[in-house]
mmCIF file of C-alpha atoms in Angstrom:
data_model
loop_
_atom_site.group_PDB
_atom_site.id
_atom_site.type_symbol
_atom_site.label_atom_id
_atom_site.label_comp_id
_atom_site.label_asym_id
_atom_site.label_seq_id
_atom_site.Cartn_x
_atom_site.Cartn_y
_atom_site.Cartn_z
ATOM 1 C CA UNK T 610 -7.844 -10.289 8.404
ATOM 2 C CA UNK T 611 -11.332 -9.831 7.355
ATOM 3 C CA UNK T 612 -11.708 -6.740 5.215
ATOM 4 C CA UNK T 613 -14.246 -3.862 4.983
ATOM 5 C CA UNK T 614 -17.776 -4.155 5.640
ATOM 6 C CA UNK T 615 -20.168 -1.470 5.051
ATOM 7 C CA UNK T 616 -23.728 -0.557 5.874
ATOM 8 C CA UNK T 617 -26.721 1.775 5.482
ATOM 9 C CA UNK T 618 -30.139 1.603 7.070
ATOM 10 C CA UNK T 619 -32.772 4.232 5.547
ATOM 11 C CA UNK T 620 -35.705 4.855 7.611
ATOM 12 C CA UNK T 621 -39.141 4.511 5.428
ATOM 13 C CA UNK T 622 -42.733 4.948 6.322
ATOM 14 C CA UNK T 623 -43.101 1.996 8.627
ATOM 15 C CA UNK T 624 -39.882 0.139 7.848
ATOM 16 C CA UNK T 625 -36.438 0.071 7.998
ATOM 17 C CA UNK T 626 -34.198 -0.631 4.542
ATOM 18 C CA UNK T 627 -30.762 -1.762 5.392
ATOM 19 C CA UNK T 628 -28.157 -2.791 2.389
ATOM 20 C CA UNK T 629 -25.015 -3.751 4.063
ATOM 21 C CA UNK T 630 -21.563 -4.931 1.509
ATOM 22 C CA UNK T 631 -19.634 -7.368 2.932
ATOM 23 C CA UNK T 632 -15.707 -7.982 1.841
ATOM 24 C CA UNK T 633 -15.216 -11.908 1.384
ATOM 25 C CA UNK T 634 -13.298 -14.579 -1.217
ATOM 26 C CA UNK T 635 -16.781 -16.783 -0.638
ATOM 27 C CA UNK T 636 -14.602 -19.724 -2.996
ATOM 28 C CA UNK T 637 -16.405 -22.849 -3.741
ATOM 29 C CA UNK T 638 -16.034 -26.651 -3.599
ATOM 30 C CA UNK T 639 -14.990 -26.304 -6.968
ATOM 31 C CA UNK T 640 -13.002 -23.525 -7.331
ATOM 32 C CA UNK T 641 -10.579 -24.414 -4.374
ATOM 33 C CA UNK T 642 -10.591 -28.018 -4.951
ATOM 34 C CA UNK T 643 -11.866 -28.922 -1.524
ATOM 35 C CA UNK T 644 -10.675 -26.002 0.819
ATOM 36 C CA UNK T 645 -14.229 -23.697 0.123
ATOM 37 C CA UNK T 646 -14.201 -20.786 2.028
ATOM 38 C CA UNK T 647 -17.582 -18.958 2.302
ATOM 39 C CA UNK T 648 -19.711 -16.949 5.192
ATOM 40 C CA UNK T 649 -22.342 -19.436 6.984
ATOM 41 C CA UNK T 650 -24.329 -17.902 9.074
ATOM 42 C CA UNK T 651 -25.664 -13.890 9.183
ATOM 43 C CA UNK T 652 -26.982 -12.135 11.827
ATOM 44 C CA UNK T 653 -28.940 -8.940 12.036
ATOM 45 C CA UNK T 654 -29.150 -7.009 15.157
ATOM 46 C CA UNK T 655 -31.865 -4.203 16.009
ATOM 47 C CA UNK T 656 -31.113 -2.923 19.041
ATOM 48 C CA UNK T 657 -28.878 -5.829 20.426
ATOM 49 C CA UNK T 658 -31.839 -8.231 19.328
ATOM 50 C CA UNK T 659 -31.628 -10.761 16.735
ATOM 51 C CA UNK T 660 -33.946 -10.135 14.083
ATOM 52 C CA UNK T 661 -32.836 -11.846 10.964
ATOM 53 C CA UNK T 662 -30.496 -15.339 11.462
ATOM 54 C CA UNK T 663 -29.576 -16.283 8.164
ATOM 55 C CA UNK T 664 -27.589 -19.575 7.193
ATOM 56 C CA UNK T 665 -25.910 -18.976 2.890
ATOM 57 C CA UNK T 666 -23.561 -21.314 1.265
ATOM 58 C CA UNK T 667 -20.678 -21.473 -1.431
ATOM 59 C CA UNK T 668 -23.617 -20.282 -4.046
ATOM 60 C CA UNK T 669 -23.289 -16.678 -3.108
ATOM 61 C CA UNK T 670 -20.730 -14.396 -4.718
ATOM 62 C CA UNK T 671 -17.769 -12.584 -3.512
ATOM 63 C CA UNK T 672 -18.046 -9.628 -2.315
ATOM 64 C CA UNK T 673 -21.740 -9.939 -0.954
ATOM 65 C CA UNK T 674 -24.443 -7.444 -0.840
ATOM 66 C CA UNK T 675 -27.496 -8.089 1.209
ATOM 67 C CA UNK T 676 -30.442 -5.647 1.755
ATOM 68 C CA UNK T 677 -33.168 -6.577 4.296
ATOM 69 C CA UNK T 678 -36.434 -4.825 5.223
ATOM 70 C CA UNK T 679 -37.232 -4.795 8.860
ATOM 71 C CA UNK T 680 -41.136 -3.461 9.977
ATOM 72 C CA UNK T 681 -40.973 0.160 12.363
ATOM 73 C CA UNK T 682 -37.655 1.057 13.025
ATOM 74 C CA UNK T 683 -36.678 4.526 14.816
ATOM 75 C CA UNK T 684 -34.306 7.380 13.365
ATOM 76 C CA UNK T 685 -31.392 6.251 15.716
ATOM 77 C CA UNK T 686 -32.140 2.604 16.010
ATOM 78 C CA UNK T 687 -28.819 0.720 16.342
ATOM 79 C CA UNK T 688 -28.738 -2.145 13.590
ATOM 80 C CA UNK T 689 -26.072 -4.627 13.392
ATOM 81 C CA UNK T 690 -24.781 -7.053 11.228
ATOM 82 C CA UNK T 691 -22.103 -9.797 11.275
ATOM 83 C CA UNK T 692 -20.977 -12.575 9.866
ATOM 84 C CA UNK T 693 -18.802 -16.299 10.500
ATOM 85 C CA UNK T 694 -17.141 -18.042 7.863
ATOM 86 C CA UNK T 695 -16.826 -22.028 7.671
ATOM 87 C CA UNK T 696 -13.104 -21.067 9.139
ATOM 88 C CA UNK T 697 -14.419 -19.379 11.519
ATOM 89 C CA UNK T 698 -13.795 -15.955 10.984
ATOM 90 C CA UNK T 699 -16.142 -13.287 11.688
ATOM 91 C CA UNK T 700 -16.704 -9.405 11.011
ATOM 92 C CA UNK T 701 -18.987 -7.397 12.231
ATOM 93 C CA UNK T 702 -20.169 -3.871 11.529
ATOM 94 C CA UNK T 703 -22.894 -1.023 13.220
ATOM 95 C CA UNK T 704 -25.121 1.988 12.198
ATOM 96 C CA UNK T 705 -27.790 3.854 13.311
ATOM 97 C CA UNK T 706 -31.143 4.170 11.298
ATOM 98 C CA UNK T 707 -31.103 7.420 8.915
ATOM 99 C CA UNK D 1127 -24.640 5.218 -4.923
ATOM 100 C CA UNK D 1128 -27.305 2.990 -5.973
ATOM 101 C CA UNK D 1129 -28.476 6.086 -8.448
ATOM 102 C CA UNK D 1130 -25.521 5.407 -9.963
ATOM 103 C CA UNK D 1131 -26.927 2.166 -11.318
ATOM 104 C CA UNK D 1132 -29.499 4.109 -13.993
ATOM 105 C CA UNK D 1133 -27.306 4.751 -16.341
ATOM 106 C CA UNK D 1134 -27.712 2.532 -19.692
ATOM 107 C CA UNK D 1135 -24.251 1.260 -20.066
ATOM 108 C CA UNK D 1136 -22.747 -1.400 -23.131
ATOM 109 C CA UNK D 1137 -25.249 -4.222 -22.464
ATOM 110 C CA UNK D 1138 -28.737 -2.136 -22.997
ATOM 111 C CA UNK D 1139 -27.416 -0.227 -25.761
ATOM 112 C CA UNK D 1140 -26.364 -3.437 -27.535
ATOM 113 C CA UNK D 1141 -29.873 -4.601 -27.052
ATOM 114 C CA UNK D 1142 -31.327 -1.478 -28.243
ATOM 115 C CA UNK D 1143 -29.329 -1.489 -31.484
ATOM 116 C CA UNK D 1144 -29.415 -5.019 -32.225
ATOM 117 C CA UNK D 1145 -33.523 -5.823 -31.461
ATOM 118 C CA UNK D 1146 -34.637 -2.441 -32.386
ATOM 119 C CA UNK D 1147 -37.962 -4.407 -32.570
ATOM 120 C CA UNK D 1148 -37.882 -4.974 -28.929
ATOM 121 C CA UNK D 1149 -36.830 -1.641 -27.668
ATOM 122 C CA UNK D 1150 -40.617 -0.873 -26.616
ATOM 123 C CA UNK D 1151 -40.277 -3.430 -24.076
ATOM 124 C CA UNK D 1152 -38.461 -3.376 -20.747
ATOM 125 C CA UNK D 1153 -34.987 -4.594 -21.844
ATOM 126 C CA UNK D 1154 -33.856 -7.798 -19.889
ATOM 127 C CA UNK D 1155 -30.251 -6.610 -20.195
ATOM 128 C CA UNK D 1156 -31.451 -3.463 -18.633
ATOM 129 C CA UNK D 1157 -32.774 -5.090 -15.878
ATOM 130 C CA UNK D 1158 -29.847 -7.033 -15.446
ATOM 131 C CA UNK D 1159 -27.541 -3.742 -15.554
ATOM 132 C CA UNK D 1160 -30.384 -2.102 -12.920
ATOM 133 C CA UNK D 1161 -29.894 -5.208 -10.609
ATOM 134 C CA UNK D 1162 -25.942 -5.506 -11.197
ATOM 135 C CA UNK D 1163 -25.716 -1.607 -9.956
ATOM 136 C CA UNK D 1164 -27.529 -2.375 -6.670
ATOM 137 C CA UNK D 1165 -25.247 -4.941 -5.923
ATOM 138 C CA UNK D 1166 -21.602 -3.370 -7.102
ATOM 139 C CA UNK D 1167 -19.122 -4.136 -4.015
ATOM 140 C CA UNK D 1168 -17.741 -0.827 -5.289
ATOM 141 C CA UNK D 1169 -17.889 1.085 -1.902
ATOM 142 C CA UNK D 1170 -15.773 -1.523 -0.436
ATOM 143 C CA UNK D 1171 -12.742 -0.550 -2.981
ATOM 144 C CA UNK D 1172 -13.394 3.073 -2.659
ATOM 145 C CA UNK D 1173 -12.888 2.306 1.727
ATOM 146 C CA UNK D 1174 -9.818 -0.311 0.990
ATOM 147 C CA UNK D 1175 -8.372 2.937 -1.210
ATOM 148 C CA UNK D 1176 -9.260 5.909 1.289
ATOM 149 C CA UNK D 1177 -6.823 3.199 3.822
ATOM 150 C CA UNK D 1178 -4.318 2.815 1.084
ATOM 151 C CA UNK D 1179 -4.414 6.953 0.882
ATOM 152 C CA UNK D 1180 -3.440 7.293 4.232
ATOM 153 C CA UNK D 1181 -1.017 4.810 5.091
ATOM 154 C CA UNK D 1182 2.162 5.893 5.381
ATOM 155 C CA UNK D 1183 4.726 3.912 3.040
ATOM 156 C CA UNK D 1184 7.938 3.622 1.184
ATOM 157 C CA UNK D 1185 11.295 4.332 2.130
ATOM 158 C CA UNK D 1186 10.156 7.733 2.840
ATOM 159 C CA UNK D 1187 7.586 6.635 5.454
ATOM 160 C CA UNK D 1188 5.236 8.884 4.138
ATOM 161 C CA UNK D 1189 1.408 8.812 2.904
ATOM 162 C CA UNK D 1190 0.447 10.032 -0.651
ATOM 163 C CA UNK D 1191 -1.839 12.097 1.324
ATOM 164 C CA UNK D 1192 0.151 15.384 -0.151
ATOM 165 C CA UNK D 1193 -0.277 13.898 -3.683
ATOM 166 C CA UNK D 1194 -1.061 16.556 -6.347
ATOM 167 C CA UNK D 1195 -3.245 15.525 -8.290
ATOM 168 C CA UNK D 1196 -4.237 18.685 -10.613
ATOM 169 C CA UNK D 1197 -6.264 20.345 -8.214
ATOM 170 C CA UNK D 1198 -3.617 21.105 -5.320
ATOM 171 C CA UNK D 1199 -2.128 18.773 -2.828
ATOM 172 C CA UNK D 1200 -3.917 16.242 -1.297
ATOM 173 C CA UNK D 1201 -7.445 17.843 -3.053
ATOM 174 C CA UNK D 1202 -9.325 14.910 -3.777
ATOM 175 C CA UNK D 1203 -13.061 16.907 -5.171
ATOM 176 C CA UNK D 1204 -12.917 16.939 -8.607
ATOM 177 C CA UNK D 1205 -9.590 15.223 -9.202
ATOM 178 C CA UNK D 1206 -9.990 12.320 -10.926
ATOM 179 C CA UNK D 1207 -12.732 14.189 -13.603
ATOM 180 C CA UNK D 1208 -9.604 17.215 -14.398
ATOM 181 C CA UNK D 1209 -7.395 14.128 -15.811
ATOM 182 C CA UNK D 1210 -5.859 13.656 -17.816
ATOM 183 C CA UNK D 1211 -3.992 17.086 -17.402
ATOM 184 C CA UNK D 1212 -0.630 18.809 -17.951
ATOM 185 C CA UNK D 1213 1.869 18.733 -14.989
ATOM 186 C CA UNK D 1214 4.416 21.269 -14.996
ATOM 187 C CA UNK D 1215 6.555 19.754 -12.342
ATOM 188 C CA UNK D 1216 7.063 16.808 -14.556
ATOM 189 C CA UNK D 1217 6.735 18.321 -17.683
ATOM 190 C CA UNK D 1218 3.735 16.228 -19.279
ATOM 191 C CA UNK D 1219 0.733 15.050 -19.253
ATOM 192 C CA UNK D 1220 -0.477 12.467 -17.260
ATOM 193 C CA UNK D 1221 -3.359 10.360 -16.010
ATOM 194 C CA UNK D 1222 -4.133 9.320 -12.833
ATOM 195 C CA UNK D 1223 -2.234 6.316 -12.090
ATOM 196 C CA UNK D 1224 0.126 7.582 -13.778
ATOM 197 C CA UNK D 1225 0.215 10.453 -11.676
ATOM 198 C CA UNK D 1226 -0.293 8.433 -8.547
ATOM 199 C CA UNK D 1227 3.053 6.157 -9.479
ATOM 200 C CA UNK D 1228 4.621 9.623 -9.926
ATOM 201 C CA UNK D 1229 2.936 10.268 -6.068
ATOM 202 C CA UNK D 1230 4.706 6.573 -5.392
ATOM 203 C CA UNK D 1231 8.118 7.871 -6.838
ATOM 204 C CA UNK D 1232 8.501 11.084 -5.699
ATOM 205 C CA UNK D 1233 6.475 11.585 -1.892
ATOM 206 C CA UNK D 1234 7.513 7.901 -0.727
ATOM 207 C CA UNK D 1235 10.832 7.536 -2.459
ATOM 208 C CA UNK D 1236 9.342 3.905 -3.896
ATOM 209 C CA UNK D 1237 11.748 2.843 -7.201
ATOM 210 C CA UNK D 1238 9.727 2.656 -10.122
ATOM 211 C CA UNK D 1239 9.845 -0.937 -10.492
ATOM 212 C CA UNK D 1240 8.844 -2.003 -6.929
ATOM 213 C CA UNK D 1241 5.290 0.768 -7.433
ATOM 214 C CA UNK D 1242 4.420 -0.643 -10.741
ATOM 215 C CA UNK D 1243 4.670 -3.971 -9.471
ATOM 216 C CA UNK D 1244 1.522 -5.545 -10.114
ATOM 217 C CA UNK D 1245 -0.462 -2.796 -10.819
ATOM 218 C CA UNK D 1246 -3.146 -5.065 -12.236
ATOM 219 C CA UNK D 1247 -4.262 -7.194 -9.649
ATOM 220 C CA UNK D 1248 -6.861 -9.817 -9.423
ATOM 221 C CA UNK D 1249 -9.829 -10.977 -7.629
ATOM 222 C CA UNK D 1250 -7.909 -12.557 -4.787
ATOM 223 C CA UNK D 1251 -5.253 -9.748 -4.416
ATOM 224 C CA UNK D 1252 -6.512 -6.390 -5.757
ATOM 225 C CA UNK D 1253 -3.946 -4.061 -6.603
ATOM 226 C CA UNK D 1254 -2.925 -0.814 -4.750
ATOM 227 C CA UNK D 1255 -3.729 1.038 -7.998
ATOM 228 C CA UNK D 1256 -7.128 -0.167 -8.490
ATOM 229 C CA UNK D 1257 -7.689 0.848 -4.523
ATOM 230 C CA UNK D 1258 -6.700 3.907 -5.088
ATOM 231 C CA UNK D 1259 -8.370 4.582 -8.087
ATOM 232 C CA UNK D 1260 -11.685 3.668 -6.890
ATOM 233 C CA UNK D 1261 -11.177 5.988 -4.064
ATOM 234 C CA UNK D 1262 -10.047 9.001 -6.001
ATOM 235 C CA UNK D 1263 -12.486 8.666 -8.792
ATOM 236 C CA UNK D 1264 -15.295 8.399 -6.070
ATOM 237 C CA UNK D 1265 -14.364 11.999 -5.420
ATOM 238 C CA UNK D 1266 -15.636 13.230 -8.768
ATOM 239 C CA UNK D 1267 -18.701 11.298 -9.045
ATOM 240 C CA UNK D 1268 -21.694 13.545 -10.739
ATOM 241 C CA UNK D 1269 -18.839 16.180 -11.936
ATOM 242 C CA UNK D 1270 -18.304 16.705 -15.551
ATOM 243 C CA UNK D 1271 -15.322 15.412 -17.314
ATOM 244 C CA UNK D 1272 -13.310 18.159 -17.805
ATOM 245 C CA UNK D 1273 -9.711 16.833 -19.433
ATOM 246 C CA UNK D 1274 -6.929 19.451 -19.738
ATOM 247 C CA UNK D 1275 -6.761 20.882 -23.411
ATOM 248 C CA UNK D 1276 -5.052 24.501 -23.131
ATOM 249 C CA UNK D 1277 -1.821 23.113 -22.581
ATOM 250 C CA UNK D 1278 0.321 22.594 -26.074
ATOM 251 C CA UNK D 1279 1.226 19.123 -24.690
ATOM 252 C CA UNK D 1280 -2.154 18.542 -23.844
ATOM 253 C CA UNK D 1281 -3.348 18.458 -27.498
ATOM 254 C CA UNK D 1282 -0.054 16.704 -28.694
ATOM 255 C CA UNK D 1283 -0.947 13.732 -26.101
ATOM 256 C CA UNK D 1284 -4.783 13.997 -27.895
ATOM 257 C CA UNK D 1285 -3.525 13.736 -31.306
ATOM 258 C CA UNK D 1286 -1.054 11.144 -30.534
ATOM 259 C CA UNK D 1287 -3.752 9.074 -28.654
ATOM 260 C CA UNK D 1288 -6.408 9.482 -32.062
ATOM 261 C CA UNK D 1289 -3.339 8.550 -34.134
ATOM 262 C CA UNK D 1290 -2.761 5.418 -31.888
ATOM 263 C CA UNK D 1291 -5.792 4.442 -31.900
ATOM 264 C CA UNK D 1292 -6.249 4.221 -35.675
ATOM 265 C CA UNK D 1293 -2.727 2.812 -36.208
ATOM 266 C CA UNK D 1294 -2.823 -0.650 -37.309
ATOM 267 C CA UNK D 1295 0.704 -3.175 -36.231
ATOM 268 C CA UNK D 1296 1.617 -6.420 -34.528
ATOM 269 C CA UNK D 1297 1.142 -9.539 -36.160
ATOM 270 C CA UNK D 1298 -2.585 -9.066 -36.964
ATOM 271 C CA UNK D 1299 -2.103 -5.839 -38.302
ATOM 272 C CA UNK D 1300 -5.201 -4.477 -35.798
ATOM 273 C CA UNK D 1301 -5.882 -1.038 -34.274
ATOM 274 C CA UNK D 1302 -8.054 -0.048 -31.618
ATOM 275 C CA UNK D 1303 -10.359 0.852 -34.569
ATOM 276 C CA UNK D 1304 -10.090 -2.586 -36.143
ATOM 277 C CA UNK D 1305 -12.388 -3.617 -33.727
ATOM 278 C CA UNK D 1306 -13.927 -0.252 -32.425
ATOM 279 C CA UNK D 1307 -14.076 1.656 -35.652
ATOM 280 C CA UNK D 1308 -17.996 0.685 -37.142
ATOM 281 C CA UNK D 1309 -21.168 0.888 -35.505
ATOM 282 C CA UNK D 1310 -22.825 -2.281 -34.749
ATOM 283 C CA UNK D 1311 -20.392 -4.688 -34.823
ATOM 284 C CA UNK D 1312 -20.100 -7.117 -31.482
ATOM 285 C CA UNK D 1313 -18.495 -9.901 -29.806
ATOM 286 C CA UNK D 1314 -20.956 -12.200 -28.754
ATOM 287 C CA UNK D 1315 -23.370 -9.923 -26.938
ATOM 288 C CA UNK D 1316 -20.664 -7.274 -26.587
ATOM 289 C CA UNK D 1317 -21.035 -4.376 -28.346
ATOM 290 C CA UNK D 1318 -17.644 -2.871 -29.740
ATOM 291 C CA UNK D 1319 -18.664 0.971 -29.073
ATOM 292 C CA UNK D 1320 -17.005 3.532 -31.236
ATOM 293 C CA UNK D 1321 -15.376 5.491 -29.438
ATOM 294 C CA UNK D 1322 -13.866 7.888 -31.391
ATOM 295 C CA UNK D 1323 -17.662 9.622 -31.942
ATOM 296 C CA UNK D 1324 -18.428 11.760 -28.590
ATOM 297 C CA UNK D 1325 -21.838 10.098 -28.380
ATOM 298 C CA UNK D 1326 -20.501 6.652 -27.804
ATOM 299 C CA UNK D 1327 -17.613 7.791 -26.101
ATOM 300 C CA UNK D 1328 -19.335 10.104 -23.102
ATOM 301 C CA UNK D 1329 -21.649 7.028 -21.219
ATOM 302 C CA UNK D 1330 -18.743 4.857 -21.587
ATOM 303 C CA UNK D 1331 -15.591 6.932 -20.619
ATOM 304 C CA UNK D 1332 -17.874 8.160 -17.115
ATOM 305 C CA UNK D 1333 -18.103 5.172 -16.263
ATOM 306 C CA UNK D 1334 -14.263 4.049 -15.473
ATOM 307 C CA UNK D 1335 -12.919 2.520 -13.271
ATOM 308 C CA UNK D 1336 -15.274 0.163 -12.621
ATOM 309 C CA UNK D 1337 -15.744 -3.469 -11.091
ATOM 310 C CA UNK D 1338 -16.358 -5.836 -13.428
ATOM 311 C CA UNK D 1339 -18.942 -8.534 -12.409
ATOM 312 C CA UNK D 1340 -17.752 -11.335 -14.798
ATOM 313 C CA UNK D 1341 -14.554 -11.455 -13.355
ATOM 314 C CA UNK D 1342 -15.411 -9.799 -9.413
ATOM 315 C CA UNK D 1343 -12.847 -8.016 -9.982
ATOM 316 C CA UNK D 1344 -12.075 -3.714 -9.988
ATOM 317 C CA UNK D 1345 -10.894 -2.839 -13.275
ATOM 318 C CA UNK D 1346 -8.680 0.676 -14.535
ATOM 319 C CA UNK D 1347 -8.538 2.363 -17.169
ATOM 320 C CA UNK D 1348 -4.691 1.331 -17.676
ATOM 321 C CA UNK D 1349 -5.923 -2.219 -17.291
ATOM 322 C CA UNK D 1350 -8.684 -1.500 -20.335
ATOM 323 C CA UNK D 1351 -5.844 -0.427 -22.361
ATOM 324 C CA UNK D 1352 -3.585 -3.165 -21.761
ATOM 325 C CA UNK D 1353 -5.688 -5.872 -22.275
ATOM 326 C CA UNK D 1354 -6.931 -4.412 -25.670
ATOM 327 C CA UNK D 1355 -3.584 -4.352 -26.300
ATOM 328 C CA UNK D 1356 -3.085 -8.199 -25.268
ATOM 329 C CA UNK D 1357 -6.310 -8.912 -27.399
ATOM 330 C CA UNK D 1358 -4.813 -7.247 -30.597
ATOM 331 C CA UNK D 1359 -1.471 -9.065 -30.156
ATOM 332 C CA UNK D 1360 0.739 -6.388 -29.452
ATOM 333 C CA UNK D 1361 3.749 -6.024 -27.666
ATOM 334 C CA UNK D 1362 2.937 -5.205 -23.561
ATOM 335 C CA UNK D 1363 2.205 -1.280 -23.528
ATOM 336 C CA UNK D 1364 4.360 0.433 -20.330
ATOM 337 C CA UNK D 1365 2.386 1.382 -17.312
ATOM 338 C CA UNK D 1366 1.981 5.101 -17.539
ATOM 339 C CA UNK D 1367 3.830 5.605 -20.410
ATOM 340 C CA UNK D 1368 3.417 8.517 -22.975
ATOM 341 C CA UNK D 1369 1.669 5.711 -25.818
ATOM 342 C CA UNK D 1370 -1.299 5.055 -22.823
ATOM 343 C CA UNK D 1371 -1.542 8.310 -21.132
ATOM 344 C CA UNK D 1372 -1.969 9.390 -24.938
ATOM 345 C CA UNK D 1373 -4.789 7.047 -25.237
ATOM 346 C CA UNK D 1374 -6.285 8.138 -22.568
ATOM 347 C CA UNK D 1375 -6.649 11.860 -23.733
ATOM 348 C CA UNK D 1376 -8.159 10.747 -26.167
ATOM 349 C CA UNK D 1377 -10.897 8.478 -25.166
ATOM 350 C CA UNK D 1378 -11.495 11.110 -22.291
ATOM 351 C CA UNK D 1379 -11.334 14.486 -24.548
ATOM 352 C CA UNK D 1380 -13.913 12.325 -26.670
ATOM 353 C CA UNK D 1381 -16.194 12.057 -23.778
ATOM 354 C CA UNK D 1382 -15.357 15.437 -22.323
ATOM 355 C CA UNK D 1383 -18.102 17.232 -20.598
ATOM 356 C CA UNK D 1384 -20.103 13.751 -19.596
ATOM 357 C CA UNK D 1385 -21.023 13.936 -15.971
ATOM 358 C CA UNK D 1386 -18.715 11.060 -14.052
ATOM 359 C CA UNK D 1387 -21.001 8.542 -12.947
ATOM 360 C CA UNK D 1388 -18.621 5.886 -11.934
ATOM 361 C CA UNK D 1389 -16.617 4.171 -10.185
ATOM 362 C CA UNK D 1390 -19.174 1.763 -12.106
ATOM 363 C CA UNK D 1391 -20.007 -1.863 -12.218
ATOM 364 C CA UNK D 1392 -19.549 -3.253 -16.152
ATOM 365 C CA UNK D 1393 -20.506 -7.028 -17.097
#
């Protein structure tokens, strides 16, 4: 059900840049009179541990982009990201540091 | 992809023109274009078309994976910036969706009316064409437009697009030029570009297809069309018919030999 997410993670000196697009209606309040459906929480993964726990409402737009910087990272490392909606669906998606 | 962003597109170039006073300064509207780039969902069209590409569908059961698109069978590189382009198997010219509801037609044995069905989609429900699109054009990115112009028909669709676009009808007696036909004019903080000059026409033309941010939605060059079309009061132009594959040539011979930078993001 959920559609394509995608990811890159770019290794610089001393951090990690990772810019990951996430397919999602993210309708408000407003827009659906009273059936919103939005991500709630985001989590980021290096190396099977939680780094980044993020919580975003109805105010971000469809389709989201989000790009993170993480301190050291490793050519290889193994980030991941996923998602749950406020229905409860969830997507998830992996890559390894460039 | 994010280099794709750098390019000036409508918005900065409206700025430029209309505030010439403030062009020494870091344009807001650039900055807005620069930040709008980094953002564009468009990757996730060009994967939901490379899915669409491969599925097998239609009566025939069959992917358009085999589609001929100018460049051979199923060759993808370069594509999108040979079209529009003369097909000898059909006998004229044609763009690419226009080529891909051929692709529909012919390799998966779809009827014409159940492939153009909703070819325009919207933000909810995206249409198979603008997948596809995305996808394709994707394969061209940084080539140079390179529309077909040796063929007799070739140059017949280019002079019937330039006469189209200058011919005024419906019932406010507008053309494409009516609106599109003098520098600095806009809509709001739109600029109309000119596209029949080359130098307006190039940044712009690279640039489709493109999501559009205002509306979240991915956007064709058929679409474009249309919904000038709408906006001038004219009857509904046919999906991939001679009149828009005509227009096409043009606008794209105009631009020829711009480097594709798209699939873009536009306001």
């Amino acid at each position: 059900m959920a559609g394509p997410m995608k990811m890159r993670a770019t290794l610089g000196s001393g951090y990690t840049d990772v810019r990951v697009l996430m397919t999602h209606p993210m309708a408000t309040e407003q827009q659906t009179k009273g059936q919103p459906h939005f991500i709630q929480n985001l989590t980021v993964k290096l190396n099977g541990k939680t780094v980044i726990e993020g919580e975003i409402s109805q105010a971000v737009s469809r389709n989201p982009v989000f790009s993170f910087r993480l301190k050291g990272g490793a050519k290889g490392d193994k980030i991941e990201v996923s998602w749950l909606d406020n229905k409860g669906d969830t997507n998830r998606t992996e890559t390894a540091v460039a | 992809m994010m280099k794709r962003a750098l390019a000036c597109t409508a918005a900065c170039a409206a700025v430029l023109a209309f505030a010439p006073a403030l062009a020494q300064q870091p344009s807001p509207f650039a900055e807005y274009q620069r930040m709008a780039t980094e953002s564009a969902p468009v990757e996730l069209f060009e994967l939901g078309g490379e899915e669409l590409w491969k599925k097998p569908q239609g009566p025939k059961g069959v992917s358009l994976e085999k589609c001929d698109l100018g460049q051979g069978p199923g060759v993808l590189k370069g594509a999108y910036a040979g079209l529009p382009r003369y097909f000898a198997d059909v006998d004229r010219v044609m763009d690419l969706e226009t080529r891909l509801l051929h692709c529909m037609m012919t390799l998966q044995g779809r009827s014409r009316e159940e492939a153009a069905k909703g070819v325009f989609g919207n933000a909810d429900r995206p249409s198979e064409m603008e997948y596809l699109s995305a996808y394709i054009a994707g394969h061209s990115h940084g080539m140079p437009l390179r529309p077909g112009m040796s063929h007799a028909k070739e140059r017949a669709a280019f002079e019937l697009g330039r006469k189209l676009y200058f011919h005024r009808a419906g019932s406010w007696d507008f053309s494409c030029a009516s609106c599109h036909g003098e520098e600095d004019k806009r809509i709001r903080m739109s600029q109309l570009p000119v596209l029949y000059k080359p130098a307006v026409a190039r940044p712009l033309i690279a640039t489709w297809p493109a999501y559009r941010v205002s509306n979240s939605q991915f956007k064709t060059i058929q679409w474009r069309m249309n919904d000038c079309y709408r906006q001038m009061r004219m009857p509904e132009p046919v999906f991939g018919s001679e009149a828009m594959v005509a227009l096409v040539q043009f606008l794209t011979v105009t631009a020829q030999g711009e480097p594709y930078r798209g699939p873009a993001i536009k306001r």
